[in-house]
Amino acid sequence: MLCFLRGMAFVPFLLVTWSSAAFIISYVVAVLSGHVNPFLPYISDTGTTPPESGIFGFMINFSAFLGAATMYTRYKIVEKQNQTSYFSTPVFNLVSLVLGLVGCIGMGIVANFQELAVPVVHDGGALLAFVCGVVYTLLQSIISYKSCPQWNSLSTCHVRLAISAISCAAVVPMIACASLISITKLEWNPKEKDYIYHVVSAICEWTVAFGFIFYFLTFIHDFQSVTLRISTEINDDI
C-alpha cells in the first residue's frame, strides 16, 4: 500500500502536494499572463492580479485549513506519545500548536488580502505566517529529539532540525530586506536601488515557504500509525 494511504498520512501528504501546486500554478499563470517577471517574484506577486489571484486565494485558503488539520493531528500524536512514555512537558506541545494555528491564520490573511489592495494587512498576515511557522518547526524539532529514539529516528530529527535551521536563517534577511524596500510593486528593474533587497528577500521567501513544505513531508511516517475515529451520541432526554 502507498505510504500516504496508511492511517492519517494522507493529511500531510495532501498539504504538501496542494501547497506546492498552489505556488507553482499561481506562478505559471501569472508569468504566462505577463503580470510578473519570471525571475524571482514574491510569492504574493503571483496572486495579486486576476485570474491568478482567484486561484491563489482559493488554494492558499485550503492550504491553511490543511495546515491546521495537520498541526492539530500532530499535537494529538505527541500528546498520546507523551502519555505513553513521558519525555516533555505538555505545555511545550500546546505552545507549538497555538503558534502553528496562528501561522495558519496568517496564511488566510495573505490569501484574502492582496498586497497591492491592502498592503499593511497583507504584510501583517505574511509576517505571522512566516515567523510563527518557523518557530513551530523549531519547537517540533526539539520535541522530535526529546522523543527520540522511541518515537522518532535520529535521522528524522536531523532532517527536521536542518530544515528548521535553514528556514530560520532565511526568515531574518527576508524580513530585513523587505522592510528596506520603499515601495510595493510587481515590476522590477535591475537598475533600481531597491532591486537587490527585492532579490534577496524573494529568494529567502521561497526558501522558507518550501522549507515548510519539506518539513511537513517528514510527518507522513508518523501519521501512518494514526487512526481517526468519529463517535456520535444522541441524548434521548432532549
PDB file of N, CA and C in Angstrom, residues 114-191:
ATOM      1  N   GLN A 114      -4.987  41.022  -0.858  1.00  0.00           N
ATOM      2  CA  GLN A 114      -3.888  41.144  -1.821  1.00  0.00           C
ATOM      3  C   GLN A 114      -2.924  42.264  -1.425  1.00  0.00           C
ATOM      4  N   GLU A 115      -1.664  42.087  -1.792  1.00  0.00           N
ATOM      5  CA  GLU A 115      -0.618  43.000  -1.340  1.00  0.00           C
ATOM      6  C   GLU A 115      -0.760  44.415  -1.879  1.00  0.00           C
ATOM      7  N   LEU A 116      -1.327  44.583  -3.079  1.00  0.00           N
ATOM      8  CA  LEU A 116      -1.485  45.924  -3.634  1.00  0.00           C
ATOM      9  C   LEU A 116      -2.768  46.603  -3.159  1.00  0.00           C
ATOM     10  N   ALA A 117      -3.761  45.806  -2.732  1.00  0.00           N
ATOM     11  CA  ALA A 117      -5.031  46.371  -2.284  1.00  0.00           C
ATOM     12  C   ALA A 117      -4.943  46.853  -0.837  1.00  0.00           C
ATOM     13  N   VAL A 118      -4.486  45.991   0.034  1.00  0.00           N
ATOM     14  CA  VAL A 118      -4.343  46.340   1.455  1.00  0.00           C
ATOM     15  C   VAL A 118      -2.979  45.828   1.942  1.00  0.00           C
ATOM     16  N   PRO A 119      -1.908  46.520   1.566  1.00  0.00           N
ATOM     17  CA  PRO A 119      -0.549  46.031   1.855  1.00  0.00           C
ATOM     18  C   PRO A 119      -0.237  45.837   3.331  1.00  0.00           C
ATOM     19  N   VAL A 120      -0.761  46.713   4.195  1.00  0.00           N
ATOM     20  CA  VAL A 120      -0.446  46.600   5.624  1.00  0.00           C
ATOM     21  C   VAL A 120      -1.022  45.305   6.201  1.00  0.00           C
ATOM     22  N   VAL A 121      -2.272  45.014   5.860  1.00  0.00           N
ATOM     23  CA  VAL A 121      -2.918  43.797   6.351  1.00  0.00           C
ATOM     24  C   VAL A 121      -2.236  42.562   5.755  1.00  0.00           C
ATOM     25  N   HIS A 122      -1.956  42.620   4.460  1.00  0.00           N
ATOM     26  CA  HIS A 122      -1.307  41.506   3.773  1.00  0.00           C
ATOM     27  C   HIS A 122       0.075  41.216   4.382  1.00  0.00           C
ATOM     28  N   ASP A 123       0.857  42.269   4.566  1.00  0.00           N
ATOM     29  CA  ASP A 123       2.204  42.084   5.130  1.00  0.00           C
ATOM     30  C   ASP A 123       2.154  41.578   6.565  1.00  0.00           C
ATOM     31  N   GLY A 124       1.159  42.041   7.318  1.00  0.00           N
ATOM     32  CA  GLY A 124       0.996  41.556   8.693  1.00  0.00           C
ATOM     33  C   GLY A 124       0.680  40.066   8.721  1.00  0.00           C
ATOM     34  N   GLY A 125      -0.189  39.639   7.802  1.00  0.00           N
ATOM     35  CA  GLY A 125      -0.517  38.216   7.712  1.00  0.00           C
ATOM     36  C   GLY A 125       0.691  37.388   7.309  1.00  0.00           C
ATOM     37  N   ALA A 126       1.470  37.904   6.359  1.00  0.00           N
ATOM     38  CA  ALA A 126       2.673  37.185   5.917  1.00  0.00           C
ATOM     39  C   ALA A 126       3.685  37.060   7.055  1.00  0.00           C
ATOM     40  N   LEU A 127       3.818  38.141   7.839  1.00  0.00           N
ATOM     41  CA  LEU A 127       4.744  38.113   8.977  1.00  0.00           C
ATOM     42  C   LEU A 127       4.321  37.056   9.992  1.00  0.00           C
ATOM     43  N   LEU A 128       3.021  36.995  10.279  1.00  0.00           N
ATOM     44  CA  LEU A 128       2.503  35.972  11.188  1.00  0.00           C
ATOM     45  C   LEU A 128       2.788  34.570  10.657  1.00  0.00           C
ATOM     46  N   ALA A 129       2.485  34.370   9.371  1.00  0.00           N
ATOM     47  CA  ALA A 129       2.639  33.046   8.770  1.00  0.00           C
ATOM     48  C   ALA A 129       4.087  32.577   8.810  1.00  0.00           C
ATOM     49  N   PHE A 130       5.011  33.453   8.411  1.00  0.00           N
ATOM     50  CA  PHE A 130       6.412  33.046   8.318  1.00  0.00           C
ATOM     51  C   PHE A 130       7.073  32.912   9.691  1.00  0.00           C
ATOM     52  N   VAL A 131       6.888  33.896  10.555  1.00  0.00           N
ATOM     53  CA  VAL A 131       7.554  33.864  11.868  1.00  0.00           C
ATOM     54  C   VAL A 131       6.997  32.732  12.735  1.00  0.00           C
ATOM     55  N   CYS A 132       5.663  32.659  12.823  1.00  0.00           N
ATOM     56  CA  CYS A 132       5.066  31.594  13.630  1.00  0.00           C
ATOM     57  C   CYS A 132       5.360  30.221  13.033  1.00  0.00           C
ATOM     58  N   GLY A 133       5.391  30.142  11.700  1.00  0.00           N
ATOM     59  CA  GLY A 133       5.707  28.875  11.048  1.00  0.00           C
ATOM     60  C   GLY A 133       7.116  28.407  11.355  1.00  0.00           C
ATOM     61  N   VAL A 134       8.066  29.324  11.324  1.00  0.00           N
ATOM     62  CA  VAL A 134       9.457  28.976  11.610  1.00  0.00           C
ATOM     63  C   VAL A 134       9.610  28.529  13.068  1.00  0.00           C
ATOM     64  N   VAL A 135       9.000  29.264  13.988  1.00  0.00           N
ATOM     65  CA  VAL A 135       9.084  28.885  15.404  1.00  0.00           C
ATOM     66  C   VAL A 135       8.420  27.530  15.630  1.00  0.00           C
ATOM     67  N   TYR A 136       7.313  27.291  14.918  1.00  0.00           N
ATOM     68  CA  TYR A 136       6.635  25.989  15.025  1.00  0.00           C
ATOM     69  C   TYR A 136       7.569  24.846  14.635  1.00  0.00           C
ATOM     70  N   THR A 137       8.266  24.996  13.521  1.00  0.00           N
ATOM     71  CA  THR A 137       9.172  23.929  13.074  1.00  0.00           C
ATOM     72  C   THR A 137      10.320  23.732  14.067  1.00  0.00           C
ATOM     73  N   LEU A 138      10.797  24.819  14.648  1.00  0.00           N
ATOM     74  CA  LEU A 138      11.866  24.702  15.646  1.00  0.00           C
ATOM     75  C   LEU A 138      11.395  23.936  16.880  1.00  0.00           C
ATOM     76  N   LEU A 139      10.202  24.277  17.361  1.00  0.00           N
ATOM     77  CA  LEU A 139       9.667  23.595  18.539  1.00  0.00           C
ATOM     78  C   LEU A 139       9.399  22.120  18.251  1.00  0.00           C
ATOM     79  N   GLN A 140       8.872  21.844  17.063  1.00  0.00           N
ATOM     80  CA  GLN A 140       8.609  20.453  16.702  1.00  0.00           C
ATOM     81  C   GLN A 140       9.909  19.659  16.561  1.00  0.00           C
ATOM     82  N   SER A 141      10.961  20.326  16.120  1.00  0.00           N
ATOM     83  CA  SER A 141      12.258  19.652  16.021  1.00  0.00           C
ATOM     84  C   SER A 141      12.784  19.293  17.406  1.00  0.00           C
ATOM     85  N   ILE A 142      12.603  20.199  18.352  1.00  0.00           N
ATOM     86  CA  ILE A 142      13.024  19.929  19.729  1.00  0.00           C
ATOM     87  C   ILE A 142      12.221  18.769  20.306  1.00  0.00           C
ATOM     88  N   ILE A 143      10.902  18.779  20.065  1.00  0.00           N
ATOM     89  CA  ILE A 143      10.045  17.686  20.536  1.00  0.00           C
ATOM     90  C   ILE A 143      10.493  16.355  19.924  1.00  0.00           C
ATOM     91  N   SER A 144      10.869  16.398  18.651  1.00  0.00           N
ATOM     92  CA  SER A 144      11.317  15.178  17.975  1.00  0.00           C
ATOM     93  C   SER A 144      12.558  14.592  18.644  1.00  0.00           C
ATOM     94  N   TYR A 145      13.503  15.463  18.991  1.00  0.00           N
ATOM     95  CA  TYR A 145      14.717  14.994  19.668  1.00  0.00           C
ATOM     96  C   TYR A 145      14.404  14.434  21.057  1.00  0.00           C
ATOM     97  N   LYS A 146      13.459  15.081  21.741  1.00  0.00           N
ATOM     98  CA  LYS A 146      13.102  14.616  23.080  1.00  0.00           C
ATOM     99  C   LYS A 146      12.440  13.240  23.044  1.00  0.00           C
ATOM    100  N   SER A 147      11.724  12.969  21.961  1.00  0.00           N
ATOM    101  CA  SER A 147      11.009  11.693  21.854  1.00  0.00           C
ATOM    102  C   SER A 147      11.822  10.623  21.132  1.00  0.00           C
ATOM    103  N   CYS A 148      13.050  10.963  20.781  1.00  0.00           N
ATOM    104  CA  CYS A 148      13.947  10.013  20.107  1.00  0.00           C
ATOM    105  C   CYS A 148      14.667   9.161  21.160  1.00  0.00           C
ATOM    106  N   PRO A 149      14.855   7.858  20.971  1.00  0.00           N
ATOM    107  CA  PRO A 149      14.607   7.087  19.736  1.00  0.00           C
ATOM    108  C   PRO A 149      13.284   6.328  19.731  1.00  0.00           C
ATOM    109  N   GLN A 150      12.462   6.474  20.810  1.00  0.00           N
ATOM    110  CA  GLN A 150      11.259   5.658  20.901  1.00  0.00           C
ATOM    111  C   GLN A 150      10.244   5.987  19.810  1.00  0.00           C
ATOM    112  N   TRP A 151      10.073   7.285  19.539  1.00  0.00           N
ATOM    113  CA  TRP A 151       9.015   7.687  18.613  1.00  0.00           C
ATOM    114  C   TRP A 151       9.547   8.274  17.310  1.00  0.00           C
ATOM    115  N   ASN A 152      10.821   8.597  17.253  1.00  0.00           N
ATOM    116  CA  ASN A 152      11.416   9.160  16.035  1.00  0.00           C
ATOM    117  C   ASN A 152      12.816   8.591  15.849  1.00  0.00           C
ATOM    118  N   SER A 153      13.204   8.432  14.595  1.00  0.00           N
ATOM    119  CA  SER A 153      14.583   8.022  14.321  1.00  0.00           C
ATOM    120  C   SER A 153      15.474   9.253  14.397  1.00  0.00           C
ATOM    121  N   LEU A 154      16.742   9.045  14.686  1.00  0.00           N
ATOM    122  CA  LEU A 154      17.687  10.148  14.796  1.00  0.00           C
ATOM    123  C   LEU A 154      17.851  10.869  13.457  1.00  0.00           C
ATOM    124  N   SER A 155      17.782  10.126  12.370  1.00  0.00           N
ATOM    125  CA  SER A 155      17.911  10.736  11.045  1.00  0.00           C
ATOM    126  C   SER A 155      16.750  11.688  10.763  1.00  0.00           C
ATOM    127  N   THR A 156      15.537  11.303  11.183  1.00  0.00           N
ATOM    128  CA  THR A 156      14.372  12.184  11.004  1.00  0.00           C
ATOM    129  C   THR A 156      14.546  13.464  11.809  1.00  0.00           C
ATOM    130  N   CYS A 157      15.054  13.328  13.029  1.00  0.00           N
ATOM    131  CA  CYS A 157      15.303  14.506  13.871  1.00  0.00           C
ATOM    132  C   CYS A 157      16.306  15.445  13.209  1.00  0.00           C
ATOM    133  N   HIS A 158      17.375  14.871  12.646  1.00  0.00           N
ATOM    134  CA  HIS A 158      18.398  15.688  11.996  1.00  0.00           C
ATOM    135  C   HIS A 158      17.830  16.427  10.778  1.00  0.00           C
ATOM    136  N   VAL A 159      17.002  15.736   9.998  1.00  0.00           N
ATOM    137  CA  VAL A 159      16.393  16.364   8.814  1.00  0.00           C
ATOM    138  C   VAL A 159      15.493  17.517   9.229  1.00  0.00           C
ATOM    139  N   ARG A 160      14.674  17.292  10.244  1.00  0.00           N
ATOM    140  CA  ARG A 160      13.768  18.348  10.714  1.00  0.00           C
ATOM    141  C   ARG A 160      14.542  19.548  11.249  1.00  0.00           C
ATOM    142  N   LEU A 161      15.604  19.270  12.000  1.00  0.00           N
ATOM    143  CA  LEU A 161      16.401  20.375  12.530  1.00  0.00           C
ATOM    144  C   LEU A 161      17.093  21.143  11.412  1.00  0.00           C
ATOM    145  N   ALA A 162      17.582  20.438  10.404  1.00  0.00           N
ATOM    146  CA  ALA A 162      18.256  21.098   9.283  1.00  0.00           C
ATOM    147  C   ALA A 162      17.294  22.017   8.539  1.00  0.00           C
ATOM    148  N   ILE A 163      16.079  21.528   8.280  1.00  0.00           N
ATOM    149  CA  ILE A 163      15.077  22.346   7.588  1.00  0.00           C
ATOM    150  C   ILE A 163      14.710  23.558   8.441  1.00  0.00           C
ATOM    151  N   SER A 164      14.541  23.330   9.749  1.00  0.00           N
ATOM    152  CA  SER A 164      14.213  24.430  10.662  1.00  0.00           C
ATOM    153  C   SER A 164      15.314  25.484  10.678  1.00  0.00           C
ATOM    154  N   ALA A 165      16.567  25.030  10.718  1.00  0.00           N
ATOM    155  CA  ALA A 165      17.699  25.959  10.768  1.00  0.00           C
ATOM    156  C   ALA A 165      17.786  26.790   9.494  1.00  0.00           C
ATOM    157  N   ILE A 166      17.590  26.144   8.341  1.00  0.00           N
ATOM    158  CA  ILE A 166      17.633  26.862   7.063  1.00  0.00           C
ATOM    159  C   ILE A 166      16.509  27.887   6.994  1.00  0.00           C
ATOM    160  N   SER A 167      15.306  27.479   7.417  1.00  0.00           N
ATOM    161  CA  SER A 167      14.156  28.393   7.398  1.00  0.00           C
ATOM    162  C   SER A 167      14.370  29.567   8.342  1.00  0.00           C
ATOM    163  N   CYS A 168      14.921  29.280   9.509  1.00  0.00           N
ATOM    164  CA  CYS A 168      15.195  30.330  10.490  1.00  0.00           C
ATOM    165  C   CYS A 168      16.250  31.304   9.969  1.00  0.00           C
ATOM    166  N   ALA A 169      17.272  30.757   9.311  1.00  0.00           N
ATOM    167  CA  ALA A 169      18.329  31.610   8.758  1.00  0.00           C
ATOM    168  C   ALA A 169      17.813  32.456   7.598  1.00  0.00           C
ATOM    169  N   ALA A 170      16.831  31.960   6.881  1.00  0.00           N
ATOM    170  CA  ALA A 170      16.310  32.687   5.715  1.00  0.00           C
ATOM    171  C   ALA A 170      15.269  33.734   6.097  1.00  0.00           C
ATOM    172  N   VAL A 171      14.521  33.494   7.176  1.00  0.00           N
ATOM    173  CA  VAL A 171      13.423  34.406   7.502  1.00  0.00           C
ATOM    174  C   VAL A 171      13.938  35.765   7.993  1.00  0.00           C
ATOM    175  N   VAL A 172      15.116  35.786   8.605  1.00  0.00           N
ATOM    176  CA  VAL A 172      15.654  37.057   9.117  1.00  0.00           C
ATOM    177  C   VAL A 172      16.026  38.018   7.984  1.00  0.00           C
ATOM    178  N   PRO A 173      16.871  37.612   7.015  1.00  0.00           N
ATOM    179  CA  PRO A 173      17.147  38.525   5.894  1.00  0.00           C
ATOM    180  C   PRO A 173      15.922  38.807   5.038  1.00  0.00           C
ATOM    181  N   MET A 174      14.977  37.861   4.995  1.00  0.00           N
ATOM    182  CA  MET A 174      13.738  38.102   4.247  1.00  0.00           C
ATOM    183  C   MET A 174      12.990  39.306   4.811  1.00  0.00           C
ATOM    184  N   ILE A 175      12.814  39.326   6.126  1.00  0.00           N
ATOM    185  CA  ILE A 175      12.103  40.434   6.772  1.00  0.00           C
ATOM    186  C   ILE A 175      12.922  41.719   6.705  1.00  0.00           C
ATOM    187  N   ALA A 176      14.238  41.613   6.957  1.00  0.00           N
ATOM    188  CA  ALA A 176      15.105  42.792   6.961  1.00  0.00           C
ATOM    189  C   ALA A 176      15.135  43.472   5.597  1.00  0.00           C
ATOM    190  N   CYS A 177      15.332  42.692   4.537  1.00  0.00           N
ATOM    191  CA  CYS A 177      15.415  43.270   3.189  1.00  0.00           C
ATOM    192  C   CYS A 177      14.067  43.784   2.718  1.00  0.00           C
ATOM    193  N   ALA A 178      12.999  43.075   3.055  1.00  0.00           N
ATOM    194  CA  ALA A 178      11.666  43.528   2.655  1.00  0.00           C
ATOM    195  C   ALA A 178      11.320  44.860   3.315  1.00  0.00           C
ATOM    196  N   SER A 179      11.775  45.047   4.549  1.00  0.00           N
ATOM    197  CA  SER A 179      11.489  46.294   5.259  1.00  0.00           C
ATOM    198  C   SER A 179      12.259  47.484   4.684  1.00  0.00           C
ATOM    199  N   LEU A 180      13.329  47.206   3.942  1.00  0.00           N
ATOM    200  CA  LEU A 180      14.135  48.275   3.346  1.00  0.00           C
ATOM    201  C   LEU A 180      13.601  48.725   1.988  1.00  0.00           C
ATOM    202  N   ILE A 181      12.663  47.973   1.432  1.00  0.00           N
ATOM    203  CA  ILE A 181      12.091  48.333   0.128  1.00  0.00           C
ATOM    204  C   ILE A 181      11.083  49.455   0.321  1.00  0.00           C
ATOM    205  N   SER A 182      11.229  50.507  -0.429  1.00  0.00           N
ATOM    206  CA  SER A 182      10.435  51.723  -0.225  1.00  0.00           C
ATOM    207  C   SER A 182       9.048  51.674  -0.847  1.00  0.00           C
ATOM    208  N   ILE A 183       8.805  50.770  -1.816  1.00  0.00           N
ATOM    209  CA  ILE A 183       7.519  50.747  -2.497  1.00  0.00           C
ATOM    210  C   ILE A 183       7.142  49.309  -2.857  1.00  0.00           C
ATOM    211  N   THR A 184       5.834  49.013  -2.784  1.00  0.00           N
ATOM    212  CA  THR A 184       5.329  47.690  -3.151  1.00  0.00           C
ATOM    213  C   THR A 184       4.877  47.711  -4.603  1.00  0.00           C
ATOM    214  N   LYS A 185       5.464  46.856  -5.434  1.00  0.00           N
ATOM    215  CA  LYS A 185       5.098  46.801  -6.846  1.00  0.00           C
ATOM    216  C   LYS A 185       5.446  45.432  -7.418  1.00  0.00           C
ATOM    217  N   LEU A 186       4.935  45.169  -8.634  1.00  0.00           N
ATOM    218  CA  LEU A 186       5.131  43.872  -9.268  1.00  0.00           C
ATOM    219  C   LEU A 186       6.297  43.861 -10.246  1.00  0.00           C
ATOM    220  N   GLU A 187       6.548  44.971 -10.913  1.00  0.00           N
ATOM    221  CA  GLU A 187       7.602  45.047 -11.924  1.00  0.00           C
ATOM    222  C   GLU A 187       8.869  45.645 -11.324  1.00  0.00           C
ATOM    223  N   TRP A 188      10.001  44.978 -11.565  1.00  0.00           N
ATOM    224  CA  TRP A 188      11.275  45.441 -11.021  1.00  0.00           C
ATOM    225  C   TRP A 188      12.306  45.580 -12.131  1.00  0.00           C
ATOM    226  N   ASN A 189      13.108  46.632 -12.017  1.00  0.00           N
ATOM    227  CA  ASN A 189      14.213  46.872 -12.943  1.00  0.00           C
ATOM    228  C   ASN A 189      15.521  46.660 -12.180  1.00  0.00           C
ATOM    229  N   PRO A 190      16.434  45.859 -12.728  1.00  0.00           N
ATOM    230  CA  PRO A 190      17.705  45.600 -12.034  1.00  0.00           C
ATOM    231  C   PRO A 190      18.494  46.854 -11.688  1.00  0.00           C
ATOM    232  N   LYS A 191      18.203  47.970 -12.360  1.00  0.00           N
ATOM    233  CA  LYS A 191      18.937  49.203 -12.105  1.00  0.00           C
ATOM    234  C   LYS A 191      18.386  49.988 -10.923  1.00  0.00           C
TER     235      LYS A 191
END
